[in-house]
Coordinates of N, CA, C and O in Angstrom, one line a residue:
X1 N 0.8 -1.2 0.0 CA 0.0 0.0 0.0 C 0.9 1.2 0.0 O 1.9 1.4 0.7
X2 N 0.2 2.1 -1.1 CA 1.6 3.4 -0.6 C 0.6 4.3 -0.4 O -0.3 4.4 -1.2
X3 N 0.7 5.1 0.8 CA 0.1 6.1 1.2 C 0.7 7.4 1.0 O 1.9 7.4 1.5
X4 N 0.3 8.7 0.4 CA 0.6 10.0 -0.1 C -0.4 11.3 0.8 O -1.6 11.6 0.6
X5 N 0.5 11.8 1.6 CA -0.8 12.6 2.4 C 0.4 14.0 2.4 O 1.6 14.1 2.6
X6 N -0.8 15.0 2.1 CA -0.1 16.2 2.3 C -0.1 17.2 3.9 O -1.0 17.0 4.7
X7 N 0.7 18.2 4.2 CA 0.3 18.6 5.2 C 1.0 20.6 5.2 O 2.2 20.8 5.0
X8 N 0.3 21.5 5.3 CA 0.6 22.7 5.2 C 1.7 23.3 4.6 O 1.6 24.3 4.0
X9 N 3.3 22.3 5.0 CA 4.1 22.8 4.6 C 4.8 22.1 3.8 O 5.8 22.7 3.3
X10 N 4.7 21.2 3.5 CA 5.0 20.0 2.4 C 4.2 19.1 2.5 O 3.4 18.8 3.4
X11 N 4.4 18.5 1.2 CA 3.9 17.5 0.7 C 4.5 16.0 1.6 O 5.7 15.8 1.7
X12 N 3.7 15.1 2.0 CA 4.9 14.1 2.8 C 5.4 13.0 1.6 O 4.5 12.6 0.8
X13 N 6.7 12.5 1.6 CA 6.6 11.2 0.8 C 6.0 10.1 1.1 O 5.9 9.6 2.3
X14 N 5.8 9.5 0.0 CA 5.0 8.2 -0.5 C 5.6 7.5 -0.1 O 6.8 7.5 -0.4
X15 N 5.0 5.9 1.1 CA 5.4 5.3 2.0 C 4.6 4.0 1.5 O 3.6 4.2 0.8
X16 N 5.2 2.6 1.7 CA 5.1 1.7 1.5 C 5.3 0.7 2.9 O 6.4 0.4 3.4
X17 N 4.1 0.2 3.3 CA 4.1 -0.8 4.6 C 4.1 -2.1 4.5 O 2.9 -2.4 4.4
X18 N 4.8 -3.2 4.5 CA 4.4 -4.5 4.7 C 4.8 -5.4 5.8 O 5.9 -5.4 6.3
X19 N 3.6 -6.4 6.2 CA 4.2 -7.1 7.3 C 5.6 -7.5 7.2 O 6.3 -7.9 6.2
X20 N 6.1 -7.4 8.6 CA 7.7 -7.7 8.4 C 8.3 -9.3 7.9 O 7.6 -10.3 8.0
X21 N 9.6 -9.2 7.3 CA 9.9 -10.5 6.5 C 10.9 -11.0 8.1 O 11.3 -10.3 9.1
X22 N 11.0 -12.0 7.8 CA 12.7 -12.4 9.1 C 13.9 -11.9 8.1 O 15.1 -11.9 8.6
X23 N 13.8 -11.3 6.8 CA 15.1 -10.3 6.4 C 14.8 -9.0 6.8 O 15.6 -8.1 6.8
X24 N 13.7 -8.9 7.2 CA 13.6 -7.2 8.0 C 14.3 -7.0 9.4 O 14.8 -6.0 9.7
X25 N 14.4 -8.4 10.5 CA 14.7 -8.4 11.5 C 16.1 -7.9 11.2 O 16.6 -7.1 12.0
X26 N 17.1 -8.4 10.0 CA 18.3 -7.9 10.0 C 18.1 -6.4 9.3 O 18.9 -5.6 9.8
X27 N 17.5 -6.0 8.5 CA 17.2 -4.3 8.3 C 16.9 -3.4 9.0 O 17.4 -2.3 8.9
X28 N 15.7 -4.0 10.2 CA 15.7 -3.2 11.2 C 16.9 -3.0 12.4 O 17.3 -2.0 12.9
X29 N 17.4 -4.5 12.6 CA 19.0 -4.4 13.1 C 19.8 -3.6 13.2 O 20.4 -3.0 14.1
X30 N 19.8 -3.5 11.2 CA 20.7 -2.0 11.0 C 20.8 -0.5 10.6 O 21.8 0.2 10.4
X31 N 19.4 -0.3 10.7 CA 18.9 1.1 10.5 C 18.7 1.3 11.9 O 19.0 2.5 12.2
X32 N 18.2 0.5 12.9 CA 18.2 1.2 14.7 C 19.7 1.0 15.1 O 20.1 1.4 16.2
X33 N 20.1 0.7 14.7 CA 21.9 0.5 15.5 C 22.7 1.5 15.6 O 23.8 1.6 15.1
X34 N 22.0 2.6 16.3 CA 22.7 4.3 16.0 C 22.0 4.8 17.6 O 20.8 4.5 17.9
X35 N 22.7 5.4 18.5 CA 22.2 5.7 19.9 C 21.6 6.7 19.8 O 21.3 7.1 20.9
X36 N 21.2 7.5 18.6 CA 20.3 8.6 18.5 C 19.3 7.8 18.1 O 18.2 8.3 18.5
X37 N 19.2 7.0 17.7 CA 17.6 6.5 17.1 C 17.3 5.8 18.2 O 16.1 5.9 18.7
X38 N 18.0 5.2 18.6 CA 17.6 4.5 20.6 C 17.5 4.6 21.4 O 17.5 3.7 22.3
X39 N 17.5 6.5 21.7 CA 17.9 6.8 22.6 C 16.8 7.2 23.4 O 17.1 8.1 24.2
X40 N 15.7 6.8 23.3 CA 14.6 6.6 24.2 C 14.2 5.4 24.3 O 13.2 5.1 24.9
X41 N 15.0 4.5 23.6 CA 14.6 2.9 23.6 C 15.3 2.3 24.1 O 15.0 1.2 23.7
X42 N 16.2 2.3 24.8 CA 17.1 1.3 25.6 C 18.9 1.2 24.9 O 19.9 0.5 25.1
X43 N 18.5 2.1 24.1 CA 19.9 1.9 23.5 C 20.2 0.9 22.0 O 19.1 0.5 21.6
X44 N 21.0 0.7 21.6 CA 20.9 -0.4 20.2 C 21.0 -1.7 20.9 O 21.5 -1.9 22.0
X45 N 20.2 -2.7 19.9 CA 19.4 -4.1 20.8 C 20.4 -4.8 19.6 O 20.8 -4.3 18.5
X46 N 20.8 -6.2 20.2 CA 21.0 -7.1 19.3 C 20.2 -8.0 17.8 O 19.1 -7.9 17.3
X47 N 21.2 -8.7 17.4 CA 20.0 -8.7 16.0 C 18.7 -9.8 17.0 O 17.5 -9.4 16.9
X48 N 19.0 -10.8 17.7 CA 18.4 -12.0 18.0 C 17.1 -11.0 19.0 O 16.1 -11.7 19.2
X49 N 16.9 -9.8 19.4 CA 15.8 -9.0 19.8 C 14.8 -8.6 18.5 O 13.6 -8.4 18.7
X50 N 15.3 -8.5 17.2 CA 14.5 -8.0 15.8 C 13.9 -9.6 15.4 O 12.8 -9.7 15.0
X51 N 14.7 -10.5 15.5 CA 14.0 -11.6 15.4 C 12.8 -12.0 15.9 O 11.9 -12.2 15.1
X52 N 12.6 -12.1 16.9 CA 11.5 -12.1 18.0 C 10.6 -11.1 17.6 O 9.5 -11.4 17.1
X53 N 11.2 -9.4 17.7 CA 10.1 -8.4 17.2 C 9.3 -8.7 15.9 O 8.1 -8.3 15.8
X54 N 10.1 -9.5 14.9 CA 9.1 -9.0 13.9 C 8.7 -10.6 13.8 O 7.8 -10.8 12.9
X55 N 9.0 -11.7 14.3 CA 8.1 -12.7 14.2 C 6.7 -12.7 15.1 O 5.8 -13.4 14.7
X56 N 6.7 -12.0 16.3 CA 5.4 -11.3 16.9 C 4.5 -10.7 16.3 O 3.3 -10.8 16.5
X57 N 5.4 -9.4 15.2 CA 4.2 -9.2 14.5 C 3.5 -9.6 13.5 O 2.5 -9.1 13.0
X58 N 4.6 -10.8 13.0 CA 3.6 -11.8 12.6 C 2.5 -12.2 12.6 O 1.7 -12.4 11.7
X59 N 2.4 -12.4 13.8 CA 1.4 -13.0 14.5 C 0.2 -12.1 14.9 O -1.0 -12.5 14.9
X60 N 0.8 -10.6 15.3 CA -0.2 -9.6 15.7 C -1.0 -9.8 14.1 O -2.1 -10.2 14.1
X61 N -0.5 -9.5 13.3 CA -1.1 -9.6 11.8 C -2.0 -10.3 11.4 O -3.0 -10.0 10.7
X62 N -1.7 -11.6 11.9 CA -2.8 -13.1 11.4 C -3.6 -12.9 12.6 O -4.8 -13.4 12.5
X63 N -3.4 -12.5 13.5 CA -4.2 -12.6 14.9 C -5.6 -11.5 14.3 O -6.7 -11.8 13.9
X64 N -4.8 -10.1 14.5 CA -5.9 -9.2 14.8 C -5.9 -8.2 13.2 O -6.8 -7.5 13.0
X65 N -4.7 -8.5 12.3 CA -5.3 -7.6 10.8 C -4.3 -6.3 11.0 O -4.2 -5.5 10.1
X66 N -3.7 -6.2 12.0 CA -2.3 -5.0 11.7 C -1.4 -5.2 12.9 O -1.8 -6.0 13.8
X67 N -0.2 -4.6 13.2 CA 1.0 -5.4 13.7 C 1.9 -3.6 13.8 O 1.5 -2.4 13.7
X68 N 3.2 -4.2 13.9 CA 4.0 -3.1 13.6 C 4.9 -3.4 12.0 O 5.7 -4.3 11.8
X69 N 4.4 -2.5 11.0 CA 4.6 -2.7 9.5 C 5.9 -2.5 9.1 O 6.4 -1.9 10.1
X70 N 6.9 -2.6 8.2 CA 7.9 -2.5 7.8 C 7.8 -1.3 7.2 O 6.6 -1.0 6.8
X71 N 8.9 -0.3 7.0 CA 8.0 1.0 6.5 C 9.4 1.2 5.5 O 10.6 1.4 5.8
X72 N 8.8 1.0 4.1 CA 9.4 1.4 2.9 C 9.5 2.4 2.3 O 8.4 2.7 1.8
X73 N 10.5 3.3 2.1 CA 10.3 4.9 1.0 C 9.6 4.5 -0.1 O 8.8 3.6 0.2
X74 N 9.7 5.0 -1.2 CA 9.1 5.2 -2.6 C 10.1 4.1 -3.3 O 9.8 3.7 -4.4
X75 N 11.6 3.5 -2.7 CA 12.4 2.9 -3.7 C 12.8 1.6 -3.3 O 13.8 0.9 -3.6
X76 N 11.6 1.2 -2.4 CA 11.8 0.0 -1.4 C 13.0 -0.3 -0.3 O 13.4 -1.4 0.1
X77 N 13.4 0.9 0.0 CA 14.7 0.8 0.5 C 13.7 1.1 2.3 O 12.9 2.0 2.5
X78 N 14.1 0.0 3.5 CA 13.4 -0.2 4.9 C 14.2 1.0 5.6 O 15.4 1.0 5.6
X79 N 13.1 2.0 6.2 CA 13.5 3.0 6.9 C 13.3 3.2 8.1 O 13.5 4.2 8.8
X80 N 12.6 2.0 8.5 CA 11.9 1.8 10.0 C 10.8 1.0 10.0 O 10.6 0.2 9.0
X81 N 10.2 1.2 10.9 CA 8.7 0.6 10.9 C 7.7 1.3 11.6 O 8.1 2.0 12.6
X82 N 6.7 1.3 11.3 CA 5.3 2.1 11.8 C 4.2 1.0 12.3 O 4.3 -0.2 11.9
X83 N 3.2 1.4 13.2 CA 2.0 0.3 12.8 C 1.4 0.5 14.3 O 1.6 1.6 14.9
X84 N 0.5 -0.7 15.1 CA 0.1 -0.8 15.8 C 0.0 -1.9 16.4 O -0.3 -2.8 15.6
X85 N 0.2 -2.4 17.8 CA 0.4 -3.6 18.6 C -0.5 -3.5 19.5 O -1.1 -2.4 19.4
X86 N -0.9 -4.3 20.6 CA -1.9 -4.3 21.8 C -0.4 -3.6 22.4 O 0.7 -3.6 21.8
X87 N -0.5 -2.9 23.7 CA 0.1 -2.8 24.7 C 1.0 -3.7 25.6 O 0.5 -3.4 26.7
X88 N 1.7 -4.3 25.8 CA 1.9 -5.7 26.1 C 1.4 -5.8 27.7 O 1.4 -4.9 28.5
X89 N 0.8 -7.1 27.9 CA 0.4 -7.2 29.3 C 1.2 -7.6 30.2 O 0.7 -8.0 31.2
X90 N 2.7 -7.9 30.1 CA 3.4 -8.2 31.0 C 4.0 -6.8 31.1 O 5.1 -6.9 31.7
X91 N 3.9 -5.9 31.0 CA 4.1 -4.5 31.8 C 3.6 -4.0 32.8 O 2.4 -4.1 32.8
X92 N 3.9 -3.6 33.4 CA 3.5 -3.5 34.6 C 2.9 -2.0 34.9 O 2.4 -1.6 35.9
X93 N 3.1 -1.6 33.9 CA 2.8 0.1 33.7 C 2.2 0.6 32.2 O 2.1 -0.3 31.3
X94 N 2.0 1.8 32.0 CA 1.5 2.1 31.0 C 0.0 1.8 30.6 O -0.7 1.4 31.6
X95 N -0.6 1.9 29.3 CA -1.8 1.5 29.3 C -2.0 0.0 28.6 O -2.3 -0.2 27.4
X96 N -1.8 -0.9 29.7 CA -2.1 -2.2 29.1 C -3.7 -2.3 28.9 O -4.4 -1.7 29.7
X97 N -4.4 -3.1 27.8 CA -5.3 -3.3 27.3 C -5.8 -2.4 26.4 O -7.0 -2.1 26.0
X98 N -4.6 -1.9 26.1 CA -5.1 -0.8 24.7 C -4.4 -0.8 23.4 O -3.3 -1.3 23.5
X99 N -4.8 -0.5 22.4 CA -4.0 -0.3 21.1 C -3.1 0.7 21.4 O -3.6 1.7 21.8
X100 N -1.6 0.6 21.2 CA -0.8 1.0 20.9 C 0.0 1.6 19.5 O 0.7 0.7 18.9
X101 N 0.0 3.0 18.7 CA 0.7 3.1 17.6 C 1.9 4.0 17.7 O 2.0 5.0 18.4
X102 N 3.0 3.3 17.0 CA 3.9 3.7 16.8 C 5.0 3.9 15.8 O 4.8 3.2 14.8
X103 N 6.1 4.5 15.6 CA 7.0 4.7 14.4 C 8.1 4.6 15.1 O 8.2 4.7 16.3
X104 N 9.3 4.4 14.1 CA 10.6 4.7 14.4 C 11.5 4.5 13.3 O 11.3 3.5 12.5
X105 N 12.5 5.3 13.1 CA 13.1 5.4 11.8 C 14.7 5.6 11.9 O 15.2 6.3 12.7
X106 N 15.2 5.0 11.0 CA 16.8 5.2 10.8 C 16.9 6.7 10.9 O 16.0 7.5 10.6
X107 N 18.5 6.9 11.5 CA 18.6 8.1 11.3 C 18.8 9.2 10.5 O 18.9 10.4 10.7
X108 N 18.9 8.0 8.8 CA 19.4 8.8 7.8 C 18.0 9.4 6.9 O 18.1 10.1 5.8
X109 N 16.5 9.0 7.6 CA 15.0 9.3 6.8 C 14.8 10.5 7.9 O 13.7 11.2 7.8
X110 N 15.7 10.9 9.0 CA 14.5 11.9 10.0 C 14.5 13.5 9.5 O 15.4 14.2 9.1
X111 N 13.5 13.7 9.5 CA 13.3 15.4 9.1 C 12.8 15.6 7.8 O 13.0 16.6 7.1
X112 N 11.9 14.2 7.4 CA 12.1 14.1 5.4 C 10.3 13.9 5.5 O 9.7 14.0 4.5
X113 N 9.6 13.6 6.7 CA 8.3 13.8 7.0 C 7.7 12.0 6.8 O 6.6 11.7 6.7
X114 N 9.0 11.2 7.0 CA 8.3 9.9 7.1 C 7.5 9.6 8.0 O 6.4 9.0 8.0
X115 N 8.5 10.1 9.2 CA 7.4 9.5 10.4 C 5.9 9.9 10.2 O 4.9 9.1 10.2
X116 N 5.9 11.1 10.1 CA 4.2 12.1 9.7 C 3.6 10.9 8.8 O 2.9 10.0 9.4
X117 N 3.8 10.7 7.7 CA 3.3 9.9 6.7 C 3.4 8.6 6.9 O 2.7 8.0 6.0
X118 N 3.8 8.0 7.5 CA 3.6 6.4 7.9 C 3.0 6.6 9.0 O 2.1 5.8 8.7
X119 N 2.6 7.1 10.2 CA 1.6 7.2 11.3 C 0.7 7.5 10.6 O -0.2 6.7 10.6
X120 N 0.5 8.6 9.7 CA -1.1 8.7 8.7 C -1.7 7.3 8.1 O -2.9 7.2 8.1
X121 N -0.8 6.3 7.7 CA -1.1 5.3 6.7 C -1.6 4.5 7.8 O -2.7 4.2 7.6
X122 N -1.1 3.9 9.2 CA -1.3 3.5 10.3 C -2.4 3.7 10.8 O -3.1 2.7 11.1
X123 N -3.0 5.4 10.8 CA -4.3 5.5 11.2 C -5.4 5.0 10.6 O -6.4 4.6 11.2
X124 N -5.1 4.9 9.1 CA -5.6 4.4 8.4 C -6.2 3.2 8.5 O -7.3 2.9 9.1
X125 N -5.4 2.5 7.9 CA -5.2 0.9 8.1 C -6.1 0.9 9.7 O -7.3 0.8 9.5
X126 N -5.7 0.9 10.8 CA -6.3 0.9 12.0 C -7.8 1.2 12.0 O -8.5 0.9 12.9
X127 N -8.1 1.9 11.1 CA -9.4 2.3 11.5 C -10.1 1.4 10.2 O -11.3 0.9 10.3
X128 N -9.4 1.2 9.0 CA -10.3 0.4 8.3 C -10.2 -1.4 9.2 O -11.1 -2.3 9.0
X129 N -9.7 -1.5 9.7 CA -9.4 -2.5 10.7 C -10.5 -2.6 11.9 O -10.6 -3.5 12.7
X130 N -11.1 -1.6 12.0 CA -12.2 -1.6 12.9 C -11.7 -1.1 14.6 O -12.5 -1.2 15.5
X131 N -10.6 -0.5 14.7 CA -10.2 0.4 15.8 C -11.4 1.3 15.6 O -12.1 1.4 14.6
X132 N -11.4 2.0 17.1 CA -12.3 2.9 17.4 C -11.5 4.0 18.1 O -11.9 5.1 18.3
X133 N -10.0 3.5 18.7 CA -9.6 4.6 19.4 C -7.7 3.6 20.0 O -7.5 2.5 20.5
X134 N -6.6 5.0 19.4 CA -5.0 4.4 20.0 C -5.1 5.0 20.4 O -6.0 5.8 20.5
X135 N -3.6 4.7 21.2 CA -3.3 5.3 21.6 C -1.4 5.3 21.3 O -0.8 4.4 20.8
X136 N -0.8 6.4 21.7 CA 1.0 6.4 21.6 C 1.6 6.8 22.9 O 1.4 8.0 23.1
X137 N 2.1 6.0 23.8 CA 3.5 6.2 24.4 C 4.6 6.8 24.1 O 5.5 6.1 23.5
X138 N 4.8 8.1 24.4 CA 6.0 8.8 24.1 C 7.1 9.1 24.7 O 6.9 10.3 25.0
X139 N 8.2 8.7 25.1 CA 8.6 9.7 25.8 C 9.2 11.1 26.1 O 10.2 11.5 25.6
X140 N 8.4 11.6 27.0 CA 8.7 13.3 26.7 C 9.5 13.7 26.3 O 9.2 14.4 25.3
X141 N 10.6 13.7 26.4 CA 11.6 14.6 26.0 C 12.2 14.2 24.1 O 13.1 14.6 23.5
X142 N 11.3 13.1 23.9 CA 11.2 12.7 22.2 C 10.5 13.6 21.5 O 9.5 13.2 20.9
X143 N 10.9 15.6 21.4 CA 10.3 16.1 20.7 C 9.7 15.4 19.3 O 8.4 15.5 19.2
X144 N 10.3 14.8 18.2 CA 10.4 14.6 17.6 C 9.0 13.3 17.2 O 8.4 13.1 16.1
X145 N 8.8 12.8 17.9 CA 7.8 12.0 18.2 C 6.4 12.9 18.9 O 5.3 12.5 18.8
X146 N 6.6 13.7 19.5 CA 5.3 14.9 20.6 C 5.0 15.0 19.1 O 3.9 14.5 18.6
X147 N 5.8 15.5 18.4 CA 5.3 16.8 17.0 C 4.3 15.6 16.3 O 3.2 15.9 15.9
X148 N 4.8 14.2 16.2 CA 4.4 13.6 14.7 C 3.2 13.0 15.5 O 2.2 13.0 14.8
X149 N 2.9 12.5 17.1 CA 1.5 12.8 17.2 C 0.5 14.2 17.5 O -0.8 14.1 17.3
X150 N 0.9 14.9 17.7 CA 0.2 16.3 16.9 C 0.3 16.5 16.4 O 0.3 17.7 16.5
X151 N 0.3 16.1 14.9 CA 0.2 16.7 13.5 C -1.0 15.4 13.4 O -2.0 15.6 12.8
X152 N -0.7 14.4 14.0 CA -1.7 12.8 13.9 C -3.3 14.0 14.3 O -4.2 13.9 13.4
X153 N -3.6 14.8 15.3 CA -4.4 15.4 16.2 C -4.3 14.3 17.7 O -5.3 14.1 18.4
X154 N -3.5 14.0 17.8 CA -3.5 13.0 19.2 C -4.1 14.2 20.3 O -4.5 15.3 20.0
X155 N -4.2 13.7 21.5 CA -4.4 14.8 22.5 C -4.0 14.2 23.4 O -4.2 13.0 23.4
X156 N -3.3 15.0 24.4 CA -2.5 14.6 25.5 C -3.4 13.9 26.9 O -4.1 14.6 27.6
X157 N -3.3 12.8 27.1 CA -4.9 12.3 27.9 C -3.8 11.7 29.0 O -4.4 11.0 29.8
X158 N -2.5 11.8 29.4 CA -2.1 11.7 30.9 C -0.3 12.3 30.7 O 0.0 12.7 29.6
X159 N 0.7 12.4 31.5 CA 1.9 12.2 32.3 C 2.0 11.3 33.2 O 1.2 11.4 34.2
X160 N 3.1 10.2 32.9 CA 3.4 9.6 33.9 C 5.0 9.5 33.8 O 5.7 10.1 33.0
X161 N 5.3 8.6 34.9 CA 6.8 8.5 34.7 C 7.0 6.8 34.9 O 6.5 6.0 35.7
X162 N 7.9 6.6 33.8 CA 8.1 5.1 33.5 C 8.7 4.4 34.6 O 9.1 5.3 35.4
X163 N 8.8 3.3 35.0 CA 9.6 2.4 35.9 C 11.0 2.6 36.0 O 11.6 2.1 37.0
X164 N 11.6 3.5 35.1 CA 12.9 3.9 35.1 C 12.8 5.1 35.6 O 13.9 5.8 35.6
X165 N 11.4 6.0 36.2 CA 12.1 7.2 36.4 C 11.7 8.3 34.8 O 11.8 9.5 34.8
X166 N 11.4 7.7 33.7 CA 11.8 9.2 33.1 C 9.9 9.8 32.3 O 8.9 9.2 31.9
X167 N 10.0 10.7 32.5 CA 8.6 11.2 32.3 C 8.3 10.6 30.4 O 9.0 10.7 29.4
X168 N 7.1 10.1 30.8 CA 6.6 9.5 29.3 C 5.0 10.6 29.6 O 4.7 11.3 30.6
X169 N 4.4 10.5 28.5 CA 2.9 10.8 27.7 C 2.2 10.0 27.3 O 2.7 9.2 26.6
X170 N 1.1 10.0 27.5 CA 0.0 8.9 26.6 C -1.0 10.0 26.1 O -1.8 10.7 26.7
X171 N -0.5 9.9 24.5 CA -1.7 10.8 23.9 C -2.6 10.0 23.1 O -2.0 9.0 22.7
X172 N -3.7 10.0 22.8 CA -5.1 9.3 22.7 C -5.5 9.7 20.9 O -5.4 10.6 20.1
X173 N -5.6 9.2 20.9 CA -6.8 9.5 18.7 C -8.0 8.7 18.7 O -8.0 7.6 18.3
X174 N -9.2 9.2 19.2 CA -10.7 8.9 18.6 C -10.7 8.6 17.2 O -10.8 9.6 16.4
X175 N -10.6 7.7 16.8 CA -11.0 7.0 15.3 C -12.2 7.2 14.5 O -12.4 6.6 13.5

């Protein structure tokens, strides 16, 4: 599916999502393997963590009809991934029993309006999917991520502070 959505000050590029392959587990490997792109995520993960990641959303896919997507430019070249997962219930925090959407991108696609345009295609898909309502986990101080669910229209529906201490957001989208 390639989704093309425009927004006041550019045009966003044309994005391409598919459930992830076990060759994505090594693409996503090496487009997050940069401590700026992880650096609200724990840091860079081993490849044998993308394995597991994207054979789950396998499963989220055949389970429930969307997952977290592989997210392709316009030239098929993997620049992250976008999509939506349940919240996981072995957390002990956050909003378990809710849809969760999210993005995340190499560091060589940021500032080019992917993130914007693969969370739009996300909403999408999610709501032709029969969602009624995500939600995103952010963590505060991930300007970069605040902006791309406000341009989504998210609304800020709490503050908390994670198990580690660092202040996160849970902003909400009525579908």
């Amino acid at each position: 599916m390639t989704s093309t959505t425009t927004s006041p000050s550019r045009p966003l590029p044309a994005v391409r999502l598919r459930v992830p392959t076990d060759e994505d587990a090594h693409a996503w490997h090496r487009v997050f393997d940069d401590p700026d792109v992880m650096e609200f995520h724990g840091g860079p993960a081993e490849l044998s963590v993308y394995d597991e990641f994207t054979a789950r959303q396998r499963l989220h896919d055949a389970r429930l009809g969307f997952c977290l997507w592989t997210l392709l430019d316009d030239d098929g070249e993997v620049v992250g991934f976008t999509g939506a997962q349940p919240w996981p219930e072995e957390k002990a925090w956050g909003p378990v029993g809710e849809i969760e959407i999210g993005w995340r991108l190499g560091r060589a696609h940021w500032g080019r309006g992917y993130a914007t345009a693969a969370a739009t295609a996300t909403v999408e898909r999610v709501r032709a999917a029969g969602l009624t309502r995500v939600c995103a986990m952010i963590d505060a101080r991930n300007a970069r991520s605040v902006a791309v669910a406000e341009r989504l229209g998210m609304r800020l529906a709490e503050e908390v502070r994670t198990p580690g201490g660092n202040p996160a957001r849970r902003y909400v989208l009525d579908l």
